[in-house]
Amino acid sequence: MGHIKLSTTIDAPVERVTEIATDPQHWASWWVNLGEAKKVTGDGGAGTVVEHSYLMAGVPFPVTTRVVENQPTPTGGKHVRIEFDGPLKGWQTWEYEPAGTGTLVSLEIEYNVPGSAIGKFADHVVIEHMQERARQQTLENLKLMAER
């Protein structure tokens, strides 16, 4: 299992950041290696299901993503939990908390590395480093979109 935990501060209010981050129609525009949604049922709230693909180590994997929690936090932020299934399985939690005039975004992901990706690269550590860099770039992309 791979495990990634990252955070960044975005100079935009929680409402602006979560408007972008929770819209499944636009996830692929900022989430590195995520393909365009093939089918979306829901609006990003709990119960939303999205079918798409994810590219890992040069191999595309079909993935079904489910938003299992999307709720306000006591501090005026938002907590989102996502689970994904297919050859690539795992979960993500996103915390969006007010930080002055901006938003502190904290991301935690746990995922499996499918055998076909390992077979292509043969080094689990290399794949995990690639995924961590991709998630760092994902947060930077979200930051760029929210701050404009």
Tab-separated table of C-alpha atoms in Angstrom:
chain	number	residue	atom	x	y	z
A	1	MET	CA	0.000	0.000	0.000
A	2	GLY	CA	1.156	3.492	-0.812
A	3	HIS	CA	0.401	6.266	1.629
A	4	ILE	CA	0.687	9.997	0.953
A	5	LYS	CA	-0.012	12.894	3.288
A	6	LEU	CA	0.415	16.480	2.027
A	7	SER	CA	-0.926	19.945	2.701
A	8	THR	CA	-0.745	23.438	1.269
A	9	THR	CA	-2.266	26.829	1.924
A	10	ILE	CA	-4.283	28.404	-0.864
A	11	ASP	CA	-4.875	32.155	-0.936
A	12	ALA	CA	-8.601	31.852	-1.563
A	13	PRO	CA	-11.607	31.322	0.714
A	14	VAL	CA	-12.809	27.799	1.545
A	15	GLU	CA	-15.929	28.284	-0.589
A	16	ARG	CA	-13.880	29.045	-3.721
A	17	VAL	CA	-11.460	26.153	-3.175
A	18	THR	CA	-14.185	23.580	-2.477
A	19	GLU	CA	-16.278	24.818	-5.418
A	20	ILE	CA	-13.436	23.721	-7.696
A	21	ALA	CA	-12.221	20.716	-5.715
A	22	THR	CA	-15.566	18.983	-5.238
A	23	ASP	CA	-16.894	19.352	-8.800
A	24	PRO	CA	-16.372	15.900	-10.380
A	25	GLN	CA	-16.905	17.284	-13.889
A	26	HIS	CA	-13.611	19.172	-13.540
A	27	TRP	CA	-11.406	16.868	-11.435
A	28	ALA	CA	-9.298	15.928	-14.466
A	29	SER	CA	-8.410	19.587	-15.097
A	30	TRP	CA	-6.288	19.761	-11.927
A	31	TRP	CA	-5.746	16.162	-10.704
A	32	VAL	CA	-2.525	14.869	-12.292
A	33	ASN	CA	-2.915	11.582	-14.257
A	34	LEU	CA	-6.707	11.476	-13.901
A	35	GLY	CA	-8.657	10.997	-17.122
A	36	GLU	CA	-11.819	12.877	-18.025
A	37	ALA	CA	-14.959	11.506	-16.396
A	38	LYS	CA	-16.720	8.957	-18.588
A	39	LYS	CA	-19.829	8.936	-16.407
A	40	VAL	CA	-20.826	11.070	-13.418
A	41	THR	CA	-23.773	10.391	-11.137
A	42	GLY	CA	-24.152	13.203	-8.602
A	43	ASP	CA	-22.800	16.701	-8.011
A	44	GLY	CA	-19.768	15.993	-5.821
A	45	GLY	CA	-21.736	15.496	-2.621
A	46	ALA	CA	-21.900	12.243	-0.683
A	47	GLY	CA	-23.164	9.469	-2.948
A	48	THR	CA	-21.560	10.842	-6.115
A	49	VAL	CA	-20.084	8.124	-8.359
A	50	VAL	CA	-17.574	8.873	-11.135
A	51	GLU	CA	-16.192	6.455	-13.723
A	52	HIS	CA	-12.862	7.466	-15.237
A	53	SER	CA	-9.308	6.211	-15.699
A	54	TYR	CA	-6.079	6.855	-13.858
A	55	LEU	CA	-2.593	6.653	-15.323
A	56	MET	CA	0.026	5.033	-13.070
A	57	ALA	CA	3.545	4.275	-14.312
A	58	GLY	CA	2.334	4.691	-17.887
A	59	VAL	CA	-0.507	2.191	-17.469
A	60	PRO	CA	-4.148	3.404	-17.623
A	61	PHE	CA	-6.463	1.806	-15.053
A	62	PRO	CA	-10.266	2.069	-15.056
A	63	VAL	CA	-11.411	3.499	-11.730
A	64	THR	CA	-14.766	4.072	-10.077
A	65	THR	CA	-14.674	6.847	-7.488
A	66	ARG	CA	-17.325	7.299	-4.792
A	67	VAL	CA	-17.707	10.349	-2.577
A	68	VAL	CA	-18.640	8.788	0.755
A	69	GLU	CA	-18.509	11.963	2.890
A	70	ASN	CA	-18.809	15.634	2.039
A	71	GLN	CA	-19.697	17.624	5.124
A	72	PRO	CA	-18.964	20.906	6.857
A	73	THR	CA	-16.500	21.017	9.743
A	74	PRO	CA	-17.122	22.865	13.027
A	75	THR	CA	-14.590	25.543	11.983
A	76	GLY	CA	-16.393	26.490	8.764
A	77	GLY	CA	-14.367	24.231	6.517
A	78	LYS	CA	-15.221	21.050	4.698
A	79	HIS	CA	-14.301	17.368	5.102
A	80	VAL	CA	-14.474	15.064	2.055
A	81	ARG	CA	-13.754	11.332	1.954
A	82	ILE	CA	-13.452	9.524	-1.360
A	83	GLU	CA	-13.019	5.816	-2.042
A	84	PHE	CA	-11.891	4.429	-5.377
A	85	ASP	CA	-12.130	0.924	-6.773
A	86	GLY	CA	-10.926	-1.073	-9.765
A	87	PRO	CA	-7.428	-2.453	-10.312
A	88	LEU	CA	-6.359	0.653	-8.364
A	89	LYS	CA	-8.085	0.729	-4.952
A	90	GLY	CA	-7.876	3.031	-1.983
A	91	TRP	CA	-9.234	6.109	-0.247
A	92	GLN	CA	-8.588	9.829	0.106
A	93	THR	CA	-9.531	12.373	2.735
A	94	TRP	CA	-9.510	16.072	1.991
A	95	GLU	CA	-9.720	18.714	4.717
A	96	TYR	CA	-10.388	22.322	3.715
A	97	GLU	CA	-10.000	24.633	6.712
A	98	PRO	CA	-10.064	28.429	6.964
A	99	ALA	CA	-6.558	29.866	7.464
A	100	GLY	CA	-6.732	33.649	7.766
A	101	THR	CA	-8.161	34.822	4.435
A	102	GLY	CA	-7.135	31.564	2.751
A	103	THR	CA	-7.640	27.818	3.027
A	104	LEU	CA	-5.428	25.121	4.459
A	105	VAL	CA	-5.880	22.021	2.276
A	106	SER	CA	-4.760	18.710	3.781
A	107	LEU	CA	-4.782	15.549	1.705
A	108	GLU	CA	-4.258	11.962	2.801
A	109	ILE	CA	-4.333	9.049	0.356
A	110	GLU	CA	-3.882	5.319	0.740
A	111	TYR	CA	-3.790	3.163	-2.384
A	112	ASN	CA	-2.600	-0.154	-3.753
A	113	VAL	CA	-0.106	-0.424	-6.591
A	114	PRO	CA	-1.548	-2.840	-9.176
A	115	GLY	CA	0.688	-5.731	-10.257
A	116	SER	CA	0.810	-4.616	-13.900
A	117	ALA	CA	2.334	-1.271	-12.872
A	118	ILE	CA	4.911	-3.045	-10.729
A	119	GLY	CA	5.691	-5.403	-13.609
A	120	LYS	CA	6.372	-2.479	-15.889
A	121	PHE	CA	8.633	-0.618	-13.438
A	122	ALA	CA	9.565	-3.375	-10.994
A	123	ASP	CA	10.355	-0.873	-8.254
A	124	HIS	CA	7.610	-0.120	-5.768
A	125	VAL	CA	9.613	2.775	-4.273
A	126	VAL	CA	9.966	4.525	-7.647
A	127	ILE	CA	6.201	4.328	-8.213
A	128	GLU	CA	5.490	5.709	-4.739
A	129	HIS	CA	7.837	8.663	-5.332
A	130	MET	CA	6.184	9.315	-8.693
A	131	GLN	CA	2.760	9.301	-7.017
A	132	GLU	CA	3.879	11.673	-4.271
A	133	ARG	CA	5.257	14.128	-6.853
A	134	ALA	CA	2.041	13.862	-8.858
A	135	ARG	CA	-0.009	14.655	-5.737
A	136	GLN	CA	2.217	17.654	-4.955
A	137	GLN	CA	1.593	18.903	-8.497
A	138	THR	CA	-2.124	18.181	-8.046
A	139	LEU	CA	-2.237	20.494	-5.019
A	140	GLU	CA	-0.288	23.145	-6.953
A	141	ASN	CA	-2.782	22.889	-9.829
A	142	LEU	CA	-5.726	23.322	-7.436
A	143	LYS	CA	-3.939	26.315	-5.903
A	144	LEU	CA	-3.403	27.941	-9.317
A	145	MET	CA	-7.031	27.472	-10.287
A	146	ALA	CA	-8.441	28.755	-6.981
A	147	GLU	CA	-6.158	31.790	-6.707
A	148	ARG	CA	-6.901	33.238	-10.126
